[in-house]
Amino acid sequence: MRRNVSVQAVENRSGSRSGSGSGPSARSGAATRIARRALLKTALTTTALTAAGALALSGCATAGNAEEGAGSGDLTKVSFALDWAPNTNHIGVYVADELGYFEDAGLEVEILPYGSTGSTALVSAGEADFGIGGQSGVQVARTAGLDLVSVYRVTQTDTGRLVVMGDRDDIERPKDLDGMVYGGFGSPLLSAYAKTVIEGDGGAGEFEEVSLDTGAYEALSQGRIDFTLSVVTWEDVEMRLDGHPYKAFRYQDFGLPEQQSTGIVSSDTYLEAHPDEARTFVEAVARGYEYAAKHPEKAADLLIQANPDELGAAKELVHESAKLMAEDGYLVSSERPIGAVDEKAWAEFGRFLFEQKLLVDKSGKPVSQEPDWSEYYTNEYTQGATGESS
């Protein structure tokens, strides 16, 4: 049985364990906050409160920003909402903007910075035309009543990992985590990930859960918690560069279904009103991500160039992350066109969400019937994507 406890209750209990340290550098702390918050914001779509807030916002929203103005010259204005500070999950969008792919498509794309309202809530409410939204977030949020549909899949597989400090000799496998302290984020979905992985390795899935916000890196490195969840394409890279690598366990090696963990969403309302803009936007985005897959070093430079204040001090991290995403097949799959949906992953992960009772309807009540997941995504706009030319 998991038991939630406060971080103060365990702050000093593990100080003598291997893995304690002096904490991250200023650069590392900022980078961790980017990745941690991005993961957290996706997970928080599991709550009915998030869905209710987005639905309330939709009552005073417009049907789409493209109707509000033509942009510069003959370009059509389109808005895109980030889920957190710029990072390599967004690299294809920034490449498309910097290299003129959007302009070639007749679009002027406004990239909206992250604010207090999440990207999926803005899209559902009509305050943004497109935004970052991963598979599990779409499956949970649309079930809860949000107007969301996945139009492009950025990562072809799950980038999440269950992690411990690399020098924890007492933890060799997930089942060793029974009875230990998990640094979580108050998200039932993420807690279910941890439990499933431990049980999948033969453990009981019993642990204490400490609710954290942005301090998981510090809590883990200082021994105040035993394990947490990370993003392999960002946080794990950061930890390696800092000389404190994680010991990471891939969820799917221990029973959690595969998912396309990062993607781009729009709304049925926008897609019905602006089919041409949607097609040209997704095709330009696909060119950007394919460029990043073929030229990760150049793409990393373009991402930093577009965001010098946020990423100028993390150049090595951005380059290493972009290289990992390109070379390990996160951006492009040999099994399907770029950005296309993995129907099996959506069906199997959706069944996991349903069986774990993580799905609620718009009134906040648990759903009694598994949704038709084919209604949650479309490949219509990726079919014409041909990738970047060179």
CSV table of C-alpha atoms in Angstrom, one decimal:
chain,number,residue,atom,x,y,z
A,1,MET,CA,0.0,0.0,0.0
A,2,ARG,CA,1.4,3.4,-0.9
A,3,ARG,CA,1.4,6.1,1.7
A,4,ASN,CA,1.7,9.8,1.0
A,5,VAL,CA,4.0,11.6,3.3
A,6,SER,CA,5.4,15.1,3.4
A,7,VAL,CA,8.9,15.8,2.1
A,8,GLN,CA,9.9,17.1,5.5
A,9,ALA,CA,9.1,13.8,7.1
A,10,VAL,CA,11.8,12.1,5.1
A,11,GLU,CA,14.2,15.0,4.5
A,12,ASN,CA,16.9,13.7,6.8
A,13,ARG,CA,16.3,10.0,7.0
A,14,SER,CA,18.5,9.1,4.0
A,15,GLY,CA,21.4,11.4,4.4
A,16,SER,CA,24.0,8.7,4.8
A,17,ARG,CA,22.9,6.7,1.7
A,18,SER,CA,25.1,6.6,-1.3
A,19,GLY,CA,23.9,9.1,-3.9
A,20,SER,CA,23.8,12.0,-1.6
A,21,GLY,CA,25.5,15.0,-2.9
A,22,SER,CA,25.8,18.8,-2.9
A,23,GLY,CA,23.1,19.4,-5.4
A,24,PRO,CA,23.1,20.6,-9.0
A,25,SER,CA,24.7,23.5,-10.6
A,26,ALA,CA,22.7,26.6,-11.5
A,27,ARG,CA,22.6,25.5,-15.1
A,28,SER,CA,21.4,22.0,-14.1
A,29,GLY,CA,18.7,23.3,-11.8
A,30,ALA,CA,17.2,25.4,-14.5
A,31,ALA,CA,17.4,22.6,-17.0
A,32,THR,CA,15.8,20.2,-14.6
A,33,ARG,CA,12.9,22.5,-13.9
A,34,ILE,CA,12.2,22.7,-17.7
A,35,ALA,CA,11.9,18.9,-18.0
A,36,ARG,CA,10.3,18.2,-14.7
A,37,ARG,CA,7.5,20.8,-15.2
A,38,ALA,CA,6.9,19.6,-18.7
A,39,LEU,CA,6.4,16.0,-17.4
A,40,LEU,CA,4.3,17.3,-14.5
A,41,LYS,CA,2.0,19.4,-16.7
A,42,THR,CA,1.2,16.4,-18.9
A,43,ALA,CA,0.4,14.3,-15.9
A,44,LEU,CA,-1.8,16.9,-14.3
A,45,THR,CA,-4.3,16.5,-17.1
A,46,THR,CA,-5.4,13.4,-15.2
A,47,THR,CA,-7.4,15.5,-12.8
A,48,ALA,CA,-11.0,16.5,-13.3
A,49,LEU,CA,-10.0,20.0,-12.0
A,50,THR,CA,-7.8,20.6,-15.1
A,51,ALA,CA,-10.6,19.5,-17.4
A,52,ALA,CA,-13.2,21.7,-15.6
A,53,GLY,CA,-11.0,24.7,-15.7
A,54,ALA,CA,-10.4,24.3,-19.4
A,55,LEU,CA,-14.1,23.9,-20.1
A,56,ALA,CA,-14.9,27.0,-18.1
A,57,LEU,CA,-12.3,28.9,-20.1
A,58,SER,CA,-13.8,27.7,-23.3
A,59,GLY,CA,-17.0,29.5,-22.5
A,60,CYS,CA,-15.4,32.9,-23.3
A,61,ALA,CA,-12.9,31.8,-25.9
A,62,THR,CA,-12.8,32.4,-29.6
A,63,ALA,CA,-13.1,29.6,-32.2
A,64,GLY,CA,-9.5,30.0,-33.4
A,65,ASN,CA,-6.9,32.7,-33.8
A,66,ALA,CA,-6.7,32.3,-37.5
A,67,GLU,CA,-10.0,34.1,-37.8
A,68,GLU,CA,-8.8,37.1,-36.0
A,69,GLY,CA,-6.3,38.4,-38.5
A,70,ALA,CA,-4.4,37.5,-41.6
A,71,GLY,CA,-1.0,38.2,-40.1
A,72,SER,CA,1.8,39.9,-42.0
A,73,GLY,CA,1.1,40.5,-45.7
A,74,ASP,CA,-0.7,37.5,-47.2
A,75,LEU,CA,0.3,35.1,-44.4
A,76,THR,CA,-2.3,33.5,-42.2
A,77,LYS,CA,-1.8,33.8,-38.5
A,78,VAL,CA,-1.7,30.6,-36.5
A,79,SER,CA,-0.9,30.2,-32.8
A,80,PHE,CA,1.0,27.4,-31.1
A,81,ALA,CA,1.2,27.0,-27.3
A,82,LEU,CA,4.2,25.6,-25.5
A,83,ASP,CA,3.8,23.2,-22.5
A,84,TRP,CA,6.8,24.7,-20.7
A,85,ALA,CA,10.0,26.6,-21.5
A,86,PRO,CA,11.5,25.8,-24.9
A,87,ASN,CA,13.3,22.5,-25.0
A,88,THR,CA,14.1,19.8,-27.6
A,89,ASN,CA,10.5,18.4,-27.6
A,90,HIS,CA,9.8,21.6,-29.4
A,91,ILE,CA,12.8,21.6,-31.7
A,92,GLY,CA,10.9,20.9,-35.0
A,93,VAL,CA,8.5,23.8,-34.5
A,94,TYR,CA,11.4,26.2,-33.9
A,95,VAL,CA,13.4,24.8,-36.9
A,96,ALA,CA,10.3,25.3,-39.1
A,97,ASP,CA,10.0,28.9,-37.9
A,98,GLU,CA,13.7,29.7,-38.2
A,99,LEU,CA,14.2,28.1,-41.7
A,100,GLY,CA,11.1,29.7,-43.1
A,101,TYR,CA,9.0,26.5,-43.5
A,102,PHE,CA,6.0,28.2,-42.0
A,103,GLU,CA,6.3,31.2,-44.3
A,104,ASP,CA,6.7,28.9,-47.3
A,105,ALA,CA,3.4,27.4,-46.3
A,106,GLY,CA,1.7,30.8,-46.1
A,107,LEU,CA,1.6,30.9,-42.3
A,108,GLU,CA,2.8,33.3,-39.7
A,109,VAL,CA,3.1,31.2,-36.5
A,110,GLU,CA,3.0,32.8,-33.1
A,111,ILE,CA,4.7,30.6,-30.5
A,112,LEU,CA,2.9,31.3,-27.2
A,113,PRO,CA,5.1,31.1,-24.1
A,114,TYR,CA,4.0,28.9,-21.3
A,115,GLY,CA,1.8,30.6,-18.7
A,116,SER,CA,-0.4,29.7,-15.8
A,117,THR,CA,-2.9,27.9,-18.2
A,118,GLY,CA,-1.6,24.7,-19.8
A,119,SER,CA,-1.2,24.3,-23.5
A,120,THR,CA,-4.0,21.7,-23.9
A,121,ALA,CA,-6.4,23.8,-21.9
A,122,LEU,CA,-5.6,26.8,-24.2
A,123,VAL,CA,-6.2,24.6,-27.3
A,124,SER,CA,-9.4,23.2,-26.0
A,125,ALA,CA,-10.7,26.6,-25.2
A,126,GLY,CA,-9.8,28.1,-28.6
A,127,GLU,CA,-7.2,30.4,-27.2
A,128,ALA,CA,-4.5,28.6,-29.2
A,129,ASP,CA,-4.8,26.8,-32.5
A,130,PHE,CA,-2.2,24.1,-31.8
A,131,GLY,CA,-0.1,23.1,-28.8
A,132,ILE,CA,2.1,20.5,-27.2
A,133,GLY,CA,0.1,17.5,-25.9
A,134,GLY,CA,1.2,13.9,-25.4
A,135,GLN,CA,-0.7,10.7,-25.9
A,136,SER,CA,-1.7,10.0,-22.3
A,137,GLY,CA,-2.7,13.7,-21.7
A,138,VAL,CA,-5.0,13.6,-24.8
A,139,GLN,CA,-6.5,10.3,-23.8
A,140,VAL,CA,-7.3,11.5,-20.2
A,141,ALA,CA,-8.3,15.1,-21.1
A,142,ARG,CA,-10.6,14.3,-24.1
A,143,THR,CA,-12.3,11.7,-22.1
A,144,ALA,CA,-12.9,14.3,-19.4
A,145,GLY,CA,-14.6,16.6,-22.0
A,146,LEU,CA,-11.8,18.7,-23.5
A,147,ASP,CA,-11.9,19.5,-27.2
A,148,LEU,CA,-8.6,18.0,-28.1
A,149,VAL,CA,-7.3,15.8,-30.9
A,150,SER,CA,-3.8,14.6,-31.6
A,151,VAL,CA,-2.6,15.7,-35.1
A,152,TYR,CA,1.2,15.0,-34.9
A,153,ARG,CA,3.2,12.6,-32.8
A,154,VAL,CA,6.6,14.2,-31.9
A,155,THR,CA,8.2,11.2,-30.1
A,156,GLN,CA,7.6,7.8,-31.5
A,157,THR,CA,8.1,6.0,-28.2
A,158,ASP,CA,7.9,6.8,-24.5
A,159,THR,CA,10.7,9.1,-23.2
A,160,GLY,CA,9.8,8.5,-19.5
A,161,ARG,CA,12.0,6.4,-17.1
A,162,LEU,CA,11.9,5.3,-13.5
A,163,VAL,CA,15.2,6.4,-12.0
A,164,VAL,CA,17.5,6.1,-9.0
A,165,MET,CA,21.0,7.5,-8.5
A,166,GLY,CA,23.6,5.5,-10.4
A,167,ASP,CA,25.7,4.7,-7.3
A,168,ARG,CA,22.8,3.1,-5.3
A,169,ASP,CA,24.3,-0.4,-5.1
A,170,ASP,CA,21.3,-1.6,-3.0
A,171,ILE,CA,18.9,-1.0,-6.0
A,172,GLU,CA,19.6,-3.2,-8.9
A,173,ARG,CA,16.0,-3.7,-10.2
A,174,PRO,CA,12.6,-2.0,-9.8
A,175,LYS,CA,11.4,-4.7,-7.3
A,176,ASP,CA,14.1,-3.5,-4.9
A,177,LEU,CA,12.1,-0.3,-4.5
A,178,ASP,CA,9.4,-1.9,-2.4
A,179,GLY,CA,9.2,0.0,0.9
A,180,MET,CA,11.3,2.9,-0.3
A,181,VAL,CA,10.4,6.6,-0.9
A,182,TYR,CA,9.1,7.8,-4.3
A,183,GLY,CA,9.3,11.4,-5.2
A,184,GLY,CA,6.1,12.1,-7.0
A,185,PHE,CA,4.0,15.0,-8.2
A,186,GLY,CA,0.6,14.4,-6.8
A,187,SER,CA,-0.5,12.7,-10.0
A,188,PRO,CA,-2.4,9.4,-9.9
A,189,LEU,CA,-1.2,8.7,-13.4
A,190,LEU,CA,2.5,8.9,-12.6
A,191,SER,CA,2.0,7.0,-9.3
A,192,ALA,CA,0.4,4.2,-11.4
A,193,TYR,CA,3.5,4.2,-13.7
A,194,ALA,CA,5.8,3.6,-10.7
A,195,LYS,CA,3.5,0.9,-9.2
A,196,THR,CA,3.2,-0.9,-12.5
A,197,VAL,CA,6.9,-1.0,-13.1
A,198,ILE,CA,7.7,-2.4,-9.7
A,199,GLU,CA,4.9,-5.0,-9.9
A,200,GLY,CA,6.1,-5.9,-13.4
A,201,ASP,CA,9.5,-6.8,-11.9
A,202,GLY,CA,7.9,-9.1,-9.3
A,203,GLY,CA,7.6,-6.5,-6.5
A,204,ALA,CA,4.5,-5.7,-4.4
A,205,GLY,CA,4.4,-2.1,-5.7
A,206,GLU,CA,4.3,-0.7,-2.1
A,207,PHE,CA,6.2,2.5,-1.4
A,208,GLU,CA,5.9,5.8,0.4
A,209,GLU,CA,5.1,8.8,-1.9
A,210,VAL,CA,6.4,12.3,-1.3
A,211,SER,CA,4.7,15.0,-3.3
A,212,LEU,CA,7.4,17.2,-5.0
A,213,ASP,CA,7.3,20.1,-7.5
A,214,THR,CA,10.6,21.1,-9.0
A,215,GLY,CA,12.9,19.7,-6.4
A,216,ALA,CA,13.1,16.0,-7.4
A,217,TYR,CA,16.6,16.4,-8.8
A,218,GLU,CA,17.9,17.8,-5.5
A,219,ALA,CA,15.8,15.4,-3.4
A,220,LEU,CA,17.1,12.4,-5.3
A,221,SER,CA,20.8,13.5,-5.4
A,222,GLN,CA,20.7,14.3,-1.7
A,223,GLY,CA,19.2,11.0,-0.7
A,224,ARG,CA,15.9,12.4,0.6
A,225,ILE,CA,14.0,10.2,-1.8
A,226,ASP,CA,15.0,6.9,-3.3
A,227,PHE,CA,13.4,7.1,-6.8
A,228,THR,CA,11.4,9.3,-9.1
A,229,LEU,CA,10.5,9.6,-12.8
A,230,SER,CA,12.5,11.4,-15.4
A,231,VAL,CA,12.7,12.3,-19.1
A,232,VAL,CA,15.4,10.3,-20.7
A,233,THR,CA,16.0,12.8,-23.6
A,234,TRP,CA,16.6,15.7,-21.2
A,235,GLU,CA,17.0,15.0,-17.5
A,236,ASP,CA,19.0,11.9,-18.0
A,237,VAL,CA,21.3,13.7,-20.4
A,238,GLU,CA,21.7,16.5,-17.8
A,239,MET,CA,22.6,14.1,-15.0
A,240,ARG,CA,25.2,12.4,-17.2
A,241,LEU,CA,26.7,15.7,-18.1
A,242,ASP,CA,26.9,16.7,-14.4
A,243,GLY,CA,28.7,13.5,-13.6
A,244,HIS,CA,25.8,12.0,-11.6
A,245,PRO,CA,24.2,9.6,-14.0
A,246,TYR,CA,20.9,7.9,-13.2
A,247,LYS,CA,20.3,4.2,-13.1
A,248,ALA,CA,17.2,4.1,-15.4
A,249,PHE,CA,14.5,1.6,-15.9
A,250,ARG,CA,12.4,1.8,-19.0
A,251,TYR,CA,8.7,1.5,-18.2
A,252,GLN,CA,8.0,-0.8,-21.1
A,253,ASP,CA,10.5,-3.4,-20.0
A,254,PHE,CA,8.4,-3.9,-16.9
A,255,GLY,CA,4.8,-4.1,-18.2
A,256,LEU,CA,3.7,-0.5,-18.9
A,257,PRO,CA,2.3,-0.3,-22.5
A,258,GLU,CA,4.1,1.8,-25.1
A,259,GLN,CA,3.0,5.4,-25.7
A,260,GLN,CA,3.9,8.3,-28.0
A,261,SER,CA,4.6,10.5,-25.0
A,262,THR,CA,5.0,13.9,-26.8
A,263,GLY,CA,2.8,15.2,-29.5
A,264,ILE,CA,1.0,18.2,-31.0
A,265,VAL,CA,-2.7,18.7,-30.6
A,266,SER,CA,-5.5,20.9,-32.0
A,267,SER,CA,-9.2,20.9,-31.5
A,268,ASP,CA,-12.1,19.5,-33.5
A,269,THR,CA,-13.5,23.1,-33.6
A,270,TYR,CA,-10.4,24.5,-35.2
A,271,LEU,CA,-9.8,21.6,-37.6
A,272,GLU,CA,-13.3,21.8,-38.9
A,273,ALA,CA,-13.1,25.6,-39.5
A,274,HIS,CA,-9.5,25.7,-40.8
A,275,PRO,CA,-8.6,22.4,-42.7
A,276,ASP,CA,-6.2,24.1,-45.1
A,277,GLU,CA,-4.3,25.9,-42.4
A,278,ALA,CA,-4.1,22.7,-40.3
A,279,ARG,CA,-2.7,20.7,-43.2
A,280,THR,CA,0.0,23.2,-44.1
A,281,PHE,CA,0.9,23.8,-40.5
A,282,VAL,CA,1.4,20.1,-39.8
A,283,GLU,CA,3.3,19.6,-43.0
A,284,ALA,CA,5.7,22.4,-42.1
A,285,VAL,CA,6.2,21.0,-38.6
A,286,ALA,CA,7.0,17.6,-40.1
A,287,ARG,CA,9.7,19.2,-42.3
A,288,GLY,CA,11.1,20.8,-39.1
A,289,TYR,CA,11.2,17.6,-37.2
A,290,GLU,CA,12.7,15.6,-40.1
A,291,TYR,CA,15.4,18.3,-40.4
A,292,ALA,CA,16.1,17.8,-36.7
A,293,ALA,CA,16.3,14.0,-37.2
A,294,LYS,CA,18.8,14.4,-40.1
A,295,HIS,CA,20.8,17.4,-38.8
A,296,PRO,CA,20.6,17.4,-34.9
A,297,GLU,CA,23.6,19.7,-34.5
A,298,LYS,CA,22.2,22.4,-36.8
A,299,ALA,CA,18.7,22.0,-35.3
A,300,ALA,CA,20.1,22.4,-31.8
A,301,ASP,CA,21.8,25.6,-32.9
A,302,LEU,CA,18.5,26.9,-34.4
A,303,LEU,CA,16.6,26.1,-31.2
A,304,ILE,CA,19.2,28.0,-29.1
A,305,GLN,CA,19.3,30.8,-31.6
A,306,ALA,CA,15.5,31.3,-31.2
A,307,ASN,CA,15.7,31.1,-27.4
A,308,PRO,CA,19.0,32.6,-26.2
A,309,ASP,CA,17.8,33.7,-22.8
A,310,GLU,CA,16.3,30.3,-21.9
A,311,LEU,CA,18.9,28.0,-23.6
A,312,GLY,CA,22.0,30.0,-24.2
A,313,ALA,CA,23.6,28.7,-21.0
A,314,ALA,CA,22.6,25.1,-21.7
A,315,LYS,CA,24.2,24.6,-25.1
A,316,GLU,CA,25.8,21.3,-24.4
A,317,LEU,CA,22.6,19.9,-22.9
A,318,VAL,CA,20.6,21.0,-25.9
A,319,HIS,CA,23.1,19.5,-28.4
A,320,GLU,CA,23.3,16.2,-26.5
A,321,SER,CA,19.6,16.0,-26.2
A,322,ALA,CA,19.0,16.7,-29.9
A,323,LYS,CA,21.5,14.1,-30.9
A,324,LEU,CA,19.9,11.5,-28.7
A,325,MET,CA,16.4,12.2,-30.0
A,326,ALA,CA,17.7,11.9,-33.6
A,327,GLU,CA,20.0,8.9,-33.3
A,328,ASP,CA,17.8,6.8,-31.0
A,329,GLY,CA,14.8,7.0,-33.2
A,330,TYR,CA,12.6,9.2,-31.0
A,331,LEU,CA,11.6,11.6,-33.9
A,332,VAL,CA,11.3,9.2,-36.8
A,333,SER,CA,10.1,5.6,-37.0
A,334,SER,CA,10.9,3.1,-39.7
A,335,GLU,CA,7.5,1.6,-39.3
A,336,ARG,CA,5.3,4.6,-40.3
A,337,PRO,CA,5.5,8.1,-41.8
A,338,ILE,CA,6.9,10.9,-39.7
A,339,GLY,CA,4.4,12.1,-37.1
A,340,ALA,CA,1.9,9.3,-37.8
A,341,VAL,CA,0.0,7.6,-35.0
A,342,ASP,CA,0.9,4.2,-33.6
A,343,GLU,CA,-2.6,2.8,-33.3
A,344,LYS,CA,-1.5,-0.2,-31.3
A,345,ALA,CA,0.2,2.1,-28.7
A,346,TRP,CA,-2.9,4.2,-28.3
A,347,ALA,CA,-5.2,1.2,-27.9
A,348,GLU,CA,-3.1,-0.6,-25.4
A,349,PHE,CA,-2.2,2.4,-23.3
A,350,GLY,CA,-5.8,3.5,-23.4
A,351,ARG,CA,-6.8,0.1,-22.1
A,352,PHE,CA,-4.2,0.5,-19.3
A,353,LEU,CA,-5.7,3.9,-18.3
A,354,PHE,CA,-9.2,2.4,-18.3
A,355,GLU,CA,-8.3,-0.7,-16.3
A,356,GLN,CA,-6.4,1.5,-13.8
A,357,LYS,CA,-9.5,3.6,-13.4
A,358,LEU,CA,-7.6,6.8,-14.3
A,359,LEU,CA,-10.3,8.0,-16.7
A,360,VAL,CA,-13.2,10.3,-15.7
A,361,ASP,CA,-15.9,12.0,-17.7
A,362,LYS,CA,-16.7,15.7,-17.9
A,363,SER,CA,-18.6,15.5,-14.6
A,364,GLY,CA,-15.6,13.9,-12.9
A,365,LYS,CA,-17.1,10.5,-12.6
A,366,PRO,CA,-15.1,7.3,-13.5
A,367,VAL,CA,-16.1,6.1,-17.0
A,368,SER,CA,-17.8,2.7,-17.2
A,369,GLN,CA,-16.9,2.0,-20.8
A,370,GLU,CA,-13.6,2.2,-22.6
A,371,PRO,CA,-13.6,5.0,-25.2
A,372,ASP,CA,-13.1,4.5,-28.9
A,373,TRP,CA,-9.4,5.7,-29.1
A,374,SER,CA,-9.5,6.2,-32.9
A,375,GLU,CA,-11.6,9.3,-32.2
A,376,TYR,CA,-8.7,10.8,-30.2
A,377,TYR,CA,-6.2,11.2,-33.1
A,378,THR,CA,-6.0,11.8,-36.8
A,379,ASN,CA,-3.4,11.0,-39.5
A,380,GLU,CA,-5.1,13.2,-42.0
A,381,TYR,CA,-2.5,16.0,-41.8
A,382,THR,CA,0.6,13.8,-41.8
A,383,GLN,CA,-0.3,11.9,-45.0
A,384,GLY,CA,0.9,14.8,-47.1
A,385,ALA,CA,4.1,15.3,-45.0
A,386,THR,CA,7.1,14.7,-47.2
A,387,GLY,CA,9.8,15.9,-44.9
A,388,GLU,CA,12.5,18.5,-45.4
A,389,SER,CA,14.3,18.6,-48.7
A,390,SER,CA,17.9,18.8,-47.6
